[in-house]
Amino acid sequence: MPEATMEQADLLIVNTSQVVTCAGPGPRRGPAMRDLGAIPAAAVAVRAGRILAAGPEPALRARFAAAHELDAAGSAVVPGFVDPHTHVVYAGDRVAEFEQRIAGATYQEIMAAGGGIASTARATRAASLAQLVAATRPRLDRMLRLGTTTAEAKSGYGLDPAAELRQLEATAALDASHPVDLVPTFLGAHAVPPEYHGHADAYVDLVVAEMLPAAAAWYAASRFAAAGTPMFVDVFCEAGAFDLAQSRRVLEAARALGLPLKAHVDEFSELGGLALALELGAVSVDHLDVTGPAGVALLAASPAVAVVIPTVPFNLGSTQFAPARAMVDAGAAVALTTDINPGSAPCPSMPLAMAIACRYQRLLPAEALVAATLNAAHAVGLGQRVGSIEPGKRADLLILDTPDWRHLAYEFGGNLVRTVLKAGRPV
Ligand code: NIG
Ligand code: FE
């Protein structure tokens, strides 16, 4: 084709072993989770931060005149990871609790004794906005180097009106100043704060009457609403946190405000939170470690994404992993996450979540990759924008250090992400 009639691209990524598109429409469910839409020896054309096309290199070279070329040196290209469940915005750490657990205390015992989430809430309440941002930024740096280009970020360590809003503010400040794009979630109902000890219903009153409306108003004026990025509302439905009736109050109040829903359910006990969240139309239901066959059947019949978190049982030294194999076999849409937080999963690595999921949940590497990209994007409401290498989507791509992308799950403990492209630029 003569140069003049060629389409203009800013960037052509060439000399790949394969481009693993993970193309939608999604979320992919059941057997479709094994279909990666991989194109051997493909190129990717990018303009203005978005993907123009992915296809065989000769065809793209004939179609596009590119200002720059990026040589993948025979490596595989995959979509940037979307981490759909994080508590990355916090102050302090819980390394002392790590030692207590090694000595025999359980996560729930530590929580019941006033540690756990309450301990991080003390540190987070004491932190200024600037301190919270500064404490979180290096964690986002690590996530980015490991290939995460979009992450959900929950509040839930403030647990009072001002501190919850400060966590949301920190999320917005980081979204504005760090390459990882963030999706905010209001999780005021993460734990009953110490000043409401024994009065969980009264705290739920505060969440419903004051904190949720304030969060909704904050969101409406935020950079997220302006960008069309949703803000979710989440609740920790668990013994020692919020029971089924309290969880229903929080989720129904959020729904009445027009906010999309998520829920932490079936992490340690099956309280019925899964059925509740699905009944109320939650976009995702997360954890699911103790979900039984009836819950798996509910997931298979639901449009919600099942976000499973293998890093949590791993970190807690448990073998009670969510039955992700059964979920996929039943036809559910499964996503993977790190759940990065200071207690149950101090882990920035989506490849490690994939590696554990393949070993202990028996997902195939292909299923784990779809779960970490396309399905994770759908779990945070951004399935039309990120999570796959398709025309029109943001050019968030990873050039790996291997021609065979399966090494992402096969190897562990290192980092096979050589280059992260965020909106078409190496970061
Ligand atoms: O997703 N389960 C509740 N919330 C977090 C843990 C937060 C923490 O331990 O600080 C989770 O595992
Ligand atoms: Fe969580």
mmCIF file of N, CA and C in Angstrom, residues 5 11 64-65 67 70 113 115 129 133 146 150 181 184 202 249 257 267 269 284 307 375 382:
data_model
loop_
_atom_site.group_PDB
_atom_site.id
_atom_site.type_symbol
_atom_site.label_atom_id
_atom_site.label_comp_id
_atom_site.label_asym_id
_atom_site.label_seq_id
_atom_site.Cartn_x
_atom_site.Cartn_y
_atom_site.Cartn_z
ATOM 1 N N THR A 5 -1.675 6.293 1.869
ATOM 2 C CA THR A 5 -2.987 5.739 2.204
ATOM 3 C C THR A 5 -2.936 4.877 3.460
ATOM 4 N N LEU A 11 2.741 3.882 17.583
ATOM 5 C CA LEU A 11 3.644 2.811 18.008
ATOM 6 C C LEU A 11 3.212 1.497 17.382
ATOM 7 N N PHE A 64 -0.315 -0.021 8.734
ATOM 8 C CA PHE A 64 -0.019 1.136 9.585
ATOM 9 C C PHE A 64 1.361 1.706 9.298
ATOM 10 N N ALA A 65 1.422 3.047 9.260
ATOM 11 C CA ALA A 65 2.703 3.748 9.290
ATOM 12 C C ALA A 65 2.896 4.224 10.721
ATOM 13 N N ALA A 67 5.033 5.912 13.956
ATOM 14 C CA ALA A 67 6.089 6.857 14.316
ATOM 15 C C ALA A 67 7.237 6.147 15.033
ATOM 16 N N LEU A 70 8.605 -0.743 18.659
ATOM 17 C CA LEU A 70 9.165 -1.350 19.866
ATOM 18 C C LEU A 70 9.390 -2.822 19.561
ATOM 19 N N ALA A 113 -9.275 -10.033 69.271
ATOM 20 C CA ALA A 113 -8.531 -9.422 70.383
ATOM 21 C C ALA A 113 -8.187 -7.950 70.105
ATOM 22 N N GLY A 115 -6.788 -6.727 67.330
ATOM 23 C CA GLY A 115 -5.752 -6.523 66.321
ATOM 24 C C GLY A 115 -6.378 -6.591 64.945
ATOM 25 N N LEU A 129 -3.243 12.789 55.101
ATOM 26 C CA LEU A 129 -3.434 12.431 53.690
ATOM 27 C C LEU A 129 -2.080 12.220 53.012
ATOM 28 N N VAL A 133 -0.664 8.728 51.337
ATOM 29 C CA VAL A 133 -0.239 8.654 49.941
ATOM 30 C C VAL A 133 1.208 8.161 49.859
ATOM 31 N N LEU A 146 5.347 -5.572 38.591
ATOM 32 C CA LEU A 146 4.892 -6.960 38.429
ATOM 33 C C LEU A 146 3.750 -7.065 37.418
ATOM 34 N N THR A 150 -4.021 -1.687 36.321
ATOM 35 C CA THR A 150 -5.256 -1.138 36.908
ATOM 36 C C THR A 150 -5.523 -1.907 38.198
ATOM 37 N N ASP A 181 -3.810 2.814 37.283
ATOM 38 C CA ASP A 181 -5.140 3.406 37.384
ATOM 39 C C ASP A 181 -5.909 2.726 38.499
ATOM 40 N N PRO A 184 -12.055 3.189 42.857
ATOM 41 C CA PRO A 184 -12.313 3.276 44.299
ATOM 42 C C PRO A 184 -13.495 2.410 44.746
ATOM 43 N N ALA A 202 -25.335 0.025 65.715
ATOM 44 C CA ALA A 202 -25.223 1.486 65.758
ATOM 45 C C ALA A 202 -24.179 1.967 64.747
ATOM 46 N N ARG A 249 -28.366 -4.308 55.061
ATOM 47 C CA ARG A 249 -28.657 -2.876 55.241
ATOM 48 C C ARG A 249 -27.649 -2.026 54.465
ATOM 49 N N LEU A 257 -28.537 4.422 46.547
ATOM 50 C CA LEU A 257 -27.768 5.596 46.093
ATOM 51 C C LEU A 257 -27.263 5.418 44.661
ATOM 52 N N GLU A 267 -15.459 -16.094 53.417
ATOM 53 C CA GLU A 267 -14.010 -16.197 53.632
ATOM 54 C C GLU A 267 -13.723 -17.262 54.692
ATOM 55 N N SER A 269 -16.665 -18.261 56.950
ATOM 56 C CA SER A 269 -17.943 -18.920 57.238
ATOM 57 C C SER A 269 -18.982 -18.536 56.183
ATOM 58 N N SER A 284 -19.373 -8.123 41.699
ATOM 59 C CA SER A 284 -18.471 -9.226 42.055
ATOM 60 C C SER A 284 -18.748 -9.679 43.473
ATOM 61 N N VAL A 307 -14.588 -13.474 42.434
ATOM 62 C CA VAL A 307 -13.188 -13.066 42.608
ATOM 63 C C VAL A 307 -12.568 -13.952 43.693
ATOM 64 N N ASN A 375 -11.429 -10.959 32.942
ATOM 65 C CA ASN A 375 -12.478 -11.149 33.945
ATOM 66 C C ASN A 375 -12.295 -10.204 35.125
ATOM 67 N N LEU A 382 -14.798 -2.259 34.388
ATOM 68 C CA LEU A 382 -14.029 -1.635 33.308
ATOM 69 C C LEU A 382 -13.783 -2.608 32.154
#
